Amino acid sequence: MSPLIRLRGVALSAMLAMAAIAPAAAEPVTVTDIAGRTVTIEAPASRLLLGEGRDLVALALVHPEPVSVLAGWLGDLQRLDRATYDLFRARFPAIEQVPIVGATSKESFSIEKALSVAPDLAVLGYAGHGPSPRSKEVIDRLTEAGIPIVFVDFRGKPIENTVPSLKILGQVLGQEERVGRYIDLYEQRLAVIRDRVAASDAARPKVLLDMRPTVDAGCCGSPGKGNLGDFIDLVGGHNIGADVLPGPLGQLDAEYVLATDPDIYIATGTANGQETGGVPMGAGVDVATARAGLEAVTARTPVNALTAVADGRVYGLWHSFYNSPLNLVAIEAMAGWLRPDLFADLDPAATLDLINHDFLAVPLGGVYAVSLNDPAG
């Protein structure tokens, strides 16, 4: 081979190698969001407006550098789950410079502030603390400014909408492969649960899921049709809230709870549970502290009169599972609590370890599911 031919061959090889590693030209992305809207963006988004701050945990599942794509966000994570926010701040100090566009509610959401951060995409929840499809003025103003909007849902119908919501986030952020691996895990685990429940004809235990109770509060915040109630149904339980509450969330009367006398009691809590008189759960919480809070809320009327408490079937769960694609951990925990006949082999703590190791940009550390009486957790 002549030196000239050899040189041309080397040059061609170099060009092919460069083509292989060069990023593909950005192409438009079209998705159908949870509200049924078809949305096209010119390229994967790099400046997100996050309509609910706690969706940052979902973003950490989707993107390896979640804070780097934040242009602005609602302040609910800082205010309502400071311990989780601090985990993100330790890993990504730049989070403190991300503009906040509201406090903890859709009423506090500032349209002017949201426009000022110049996002290239707004990610809003179908329901929750931030703007929703019913927030007409927010939608109109963002649309007039040329800012596309996608709606996601991990809260209202989590079993139905978690996977499509993750797919939407993966597409708009150009992270389909990363999201696809988590969806595979999620669907495989839920298929096991569905199959075992479908094959069982045992009676479903009655469950009271008490949402963020405190020692001096009445009875009882509960999921109805949707939200955490969907998890109870999925794993083979009977959510007593679904019998009387028409929507995803509501309030149960003490008389109704006593008359129904559930077999299992589950309370949700947050990391600031010690300050509020609730159940401490989540980042930075240890098992002894979580159990102490759980024991305190079960001592109040009418919970203290329930068969579930007398039988020791009392459990605590991280409240933010009610609006998170990490709900897989909650589902597996509830499966073991409600149907030990079917799911004694599930290990939700190991599942969280796996998610922390393989998927989350910011691993969660603390207590996220706990039994009051079982030494194993």
Short mmCIF file of C-alpha atoms in Angstrom, two decimals, residues 143-341:
data_model
loop_
_atom_site.label_atom_id
_atom_site.label_comp_id
_atom_site.label_asym_id
_atom_site.label_seq_id
_atom_site.Cartn_x
_atom_site.Cartn_y
_atom_site.Cartn_z
CA THR A 143 -48.31 29.99 25.95
CA GLU A 144 -48.43 33.64 24.83
CA ALA A 145 -44.75 33.90 25.77
CA GLY A 146 -43.92 30.88 23.58
CA ILE A 147 -43.12 28.60 26.51
CA PRO A 148 -44.41 25.04 25.93
CA ILE A 149 -46.03 23.19 28.85
CA VAL A 150 -46.24 19.48 29.65
CA PHE A 151 -48.37 18.03 32.46
CA VAL A 152 -47.25 14.97 34.41
CA ASP A 153 -48.98 13.05 37.20
CA PHE A 154 -47.57 10.95 40.02
CA ARG A 155 -50.36 11.92 42.42
CA GLY A 156 -53.94 11.54 41.20
CA LYS A 157 -53.68 8.20 39.38
CA PRO A 158 -50.15 7.02 40.21
CA ILE A 159 -50.53 3.43 39.03
CA GLU A 160 -51.91 4.56 35.68
CA ASN A 161 -49.76 7.65 35.14
CA THR A 162 -46.32 7.04 36.66
CA VAL A 163 -44.86 5.25 33.62
CA PRO A 164 -46.27 7.63 30.96
CA SER A 165 -45.17 10.62 33.06
CA LEU A 166 -41.63 9.24 33.28
CA LYS A 167 -41.62 8.62 29.53
CA ILE A 168 -42.64 12.24 28.94
CA LEU A 169 -39.82 13.53 31.14
CA GLY A 170 -37.33 11.19 29.49
CA GLN A 171 -38.33 12.40 26.02
CA VAL A 172 -38.33 16.13 26.73
CA LEU A 173 -34.95 15.89 28.46
CA GLY A 174 -33.35 13.49 25.97
CA GLN A 175 -32.94 10.81 28.65
CA GLU A 176 -35.02 7.99 27.18
CA GLU A 177 -32.43 5.26 27.80
CA ARG A 178 -31.95 6.15 31.47
CA VAL A 179 -35.70 6.39 32.06
CA GLY A 180 -36.33 3.21 30.11
CA ARG A 181 -34.16 1.18 32.46
CA TYR A 182 -36.13 2.39 35.49
CA ILE A 183 -39.46 1.77 33.77
CA ASP A 184 -38.37 -1.81 33.05
CA LEU A 185 -37.65 -2.34 36.75
CA TYR A 186 -40.92 -0.67 37.77
CA GLU A 187 -43.10 -2.68 35.40
CA GLN A 188 -41.41 -5.98 36.23
CA ARG A 189 -41.94 -5.48 39.98
CA LEU A 190 -45.58 -4.42 39.59
CA ALA A 191 -46.29 -7.38 37.31
CA VAL A 192 -45.16 -9.77 40.06
CA ILE A 193 -47.53 -8.09 42.52
CA ARG A 194 -50.48 -8.09 40.11
CA ASP A 195 -49.99 -11.77 39.25
CA ARG A 196 -49.86 -12.93 42.86
CA VAL A 197 -52.89 -10.90 43.92
CA ALA A 198 -54.87 -12.11 40.90
CA ALA A 199 -54.12 -15.72 41.82
CA SER A 200 -55.26 -15.29 45.43
CA ASP A 201 -58.86 -15.65 46.63
CA ALA A 202 -58.08 -14.70 50.25
CA ALA A 203 -60.10 -11.89 51.82
CA ARG A 204 -58.65 -8.41 51.44
CA PRO A 205 -57.69 -6.81 54.80
CA LYS A 206 -59.32 -3.46 55.60
CA VAL A 207 -56.81 -0.59 55.71
CA LEU A 208 -56.89 2.89 57.22
CA LEU A 209 -54.20 5.06 55.65
CA ASP A 210 -53.94 8.14 57.85
CA MET A 211 -52.23 10.96 55.94
CA ARG A 212 -49.89 13.17 57.97
CA PRO A 213 -51.66 12.70 61.33
CA THR A 214 -50.52 14.63 64.39
CA VAL A 215 -51.03 13.88 68.06
CA ASP A 216 -53.41 16.81 68.54
CA ALA A 217 -55.36 16.49 65.29
CA GLY A 218 -58.66 14.82 64.68
CA CYS A 219 -59.38 11.84 62.50
CA CYS A 220 -58.38 11.14 59.70
CA GLY A 221 -57.00 12.36 56.38
CA SER A 222 -57.25 9.51 53.89
CA PRO A 223 -56.88 8.63 50.23
CA GLY A 224 -60.11 7.86 48.48
CA LYS A 225 -60.29 6.73 44.87
CA GLY A 226 -56.75 7.31 43.60
CA ASN A 227 -53.47 8.45 45.16
CA LEU A 228 -52.10 6.09 47.84
CA GLY A 229 -55.43 4.27 47.83
CA ASP A 230 -54.48 2.79 44.45
CA PHE A 231 -51.48 1.10 46.09
CA ILE A 232 -53.71 -0.55 48.72
CA ASP A 233 -55.94 -1.98 46.00
CA LEU A 234 -52.98 -3.10 43.89
CA VAL A 235 -51.36 -5.14 46.66
CA GLY A 236 -54.57 -6.89 47.69
CA GLY A 237 -56.01 -4.68 50.42
CA HIS A 238 -59.27 -2.80 50.93
CA ASN A 239 -58.93 0.95 51.38
CA ILE A 240 -61.79 2.00 53.66
CA GLY A 241 -61.44 5.58 52.42
CA ALA A 242 -62.39 4.56 48.88
CA ASP A 243 -65.84 3.48 50.11
CA VAL A 244 -66.87 6.99 51.09
CA LEU A 245 -64.49 9.51 49.46
CA PRO A 246 -65.24 10.31 45.79
CA GLY A 247 -61.88 11.92 44.97
CA PRO A 248 -58.22 11.05 45.52
CA LEU A 249 -58.06 12.62 49.00
CA GLY A 250 -60.48 13.55 51.79
CA GLN A 251 -61.38 13.35 55.46
CA LEU A 252 -62.92 10.39 57.31
CA ASP A 253 -65.20 10.76 60.33
CA ALA A 254 -64.05 9.14 63.57
CA GLU A 255 -67.40 7.34 63.81
CA TYR A 256 -66.92 5.80 60.38
CA VAL A 257 -63.39 4.66 61.20
CA LEU A 258 -64.55 3.06 64.46
CA ALA A 259 -67.48 1.32 62.78
CA THR A 260 -65.28 0.01 59.97
CA ASP A 261 -62.54 -1.06 62.40
CA PRO A 262 -59.69 -1.63 59.92
CA ASP A 263 -57.28 -4.54 60.22
CA ILE A 264 -54.23 -2.43 59.34
CA TYR A 265 -53.23 1.13 60.20
CA ILE A 266 -50.67 3.09 58.15
CA ALA A 267 -49.66 6.68 58.95
CA THR A 268 -47.66 8.90 56.60
CA GLY A 269 -45.14 11.43 57.80
CA THR A 270 -42.38 13.81 56.82
CA ALA A 271 -38.91 14.55 58.14
CA ASN A 272 -40.24 17.44 60.24
CA GLY A 273 -42.66 15.16 62.08
CA GLN A 274 -41.00 15.82 65.43
CA GLU A 275 -41.71 19.53 65.07
CA THR A 276 -45.35 19.08 64.07
CA GLY A 277 -46.28 16.24 66.42
CA GLY A 278 -46.54 13.84 63.49
CA VAL A 279 -44.58 10.78 62.36
CA PRO A 280 -40.97 11.61 61.40
CA MET A 281 -40.20 9.84 58.12
CA GLY A 282 -37.76 10.44 55.31
CA ALA A 283 -34.31 11.93 54.95
CA GLY A 284 -32.17 11.99 58.10
CA VAL A 285 -34.71 10.13 60.26
CA ASP A 286 -33.71 7.02 62.23
CA VAL A 287 -35.92 4.03 63.02
CA ALA A 288 -36.29 4.76 66.75
CA THR A 289 -37.46 8.33 66.08
CA ALA A 290 -39.91 7.17 63.43
CA ARG A 291 -41.38 4.53 65.74
CA ALA A 292 -41.73 6.98 68.62
CA GLY A 293 -43.77 9.31 66.43
CA LEU A 294 -45.84 6.43 65.08
CA GLU A 295 -46.63 5.20 68.57
CA ALA A 296 -47.69 8.71 69.63
CA VAL A 297 -50.23 9.20 66.82
CA THR A 298 -51.74 5.76 67.39
CA ALA A 299 -52.41 6.71 71.01
CA ARG A 300 -54.96 9.33 69.98
CA THR A 301 -58.71 8.80 69.71
CA PRO A 302 -60.17 6.95 67.81
CA VAL A 303 -57.09 5.21 66.42
CA ASN A 304 -56.22 3.78 69.86
CA ALA A 305 -59.46 1.79 69.85
CA LEU A 306 -58.88 0.03 66.54
CA THR A 307 -58.26 -3.69 66.11
CA ALA A 308 -55.25 -2.85 63.92
CA VAL A 309 -53.54 -1.18 66.88
CA ALA A 310 -54.50 -3.93 69.33
CA ASP A 311 -53.07 -6.51 66.94
CA GLY A 312 -49.87 -4.53 66.36
CA ARG A 313 -50.42 -4.08 62.63
CA VAL A 314 -49.24 -0.45 62.63
CA TYR A 315 -46.90 1.04 60.02
CA GLY A 316 -45.34 4.32 58.91
CA LEU A 317 -44.65 5.56 55.39
CA TRP A 318 -42.85 8.57 53.90
CA HIS A 319 -45.60 11.01 52.92
CA SER A 320 -43.95 12.13 49.68
CA PHE A 321 -44.49 8.69 48.15
CA TYR A 322 -47.99 10.05 47.48
CA ASN A 323 -46.56 12.11 44.61
CA SER A 324 -43.39 10.40 43.39
CA PRO A 325 -42.22 7.79 40.86
CA LEU A 326 -40.35 6.26 43.78
CA ASN A 327 -43.76 4.92 44.82
CA LEU A 328 -42.43 1.47 43.92
CA VAL A 329 -40.80 1.38 47.36
CA ALA A 330 -44.11 2.23 49.06
CA ILE A 331 -45.97 -0.37 47.02
CA GLU A 332 -43.56 -3.12 47.99
CA ALA A 333 -43.63 -2.09 51.67
CA MET A 334 -47.44 -2.09 51.71
CA ALA A 335 -47.54 -5.43 49.90
CA GLY A 336 -45.53 -7.05 52.70
CA TRP A 337 -47.59 -5.40 55.43
CA LEU A 338 -51.02 -6.12 53.95
CA ARG A 339 -50.41 -9.53 52.43
CA PRO A 340 -47.51 -11.32 54.12
CA ASP A 341 -49.08 -14.52 52.77
#
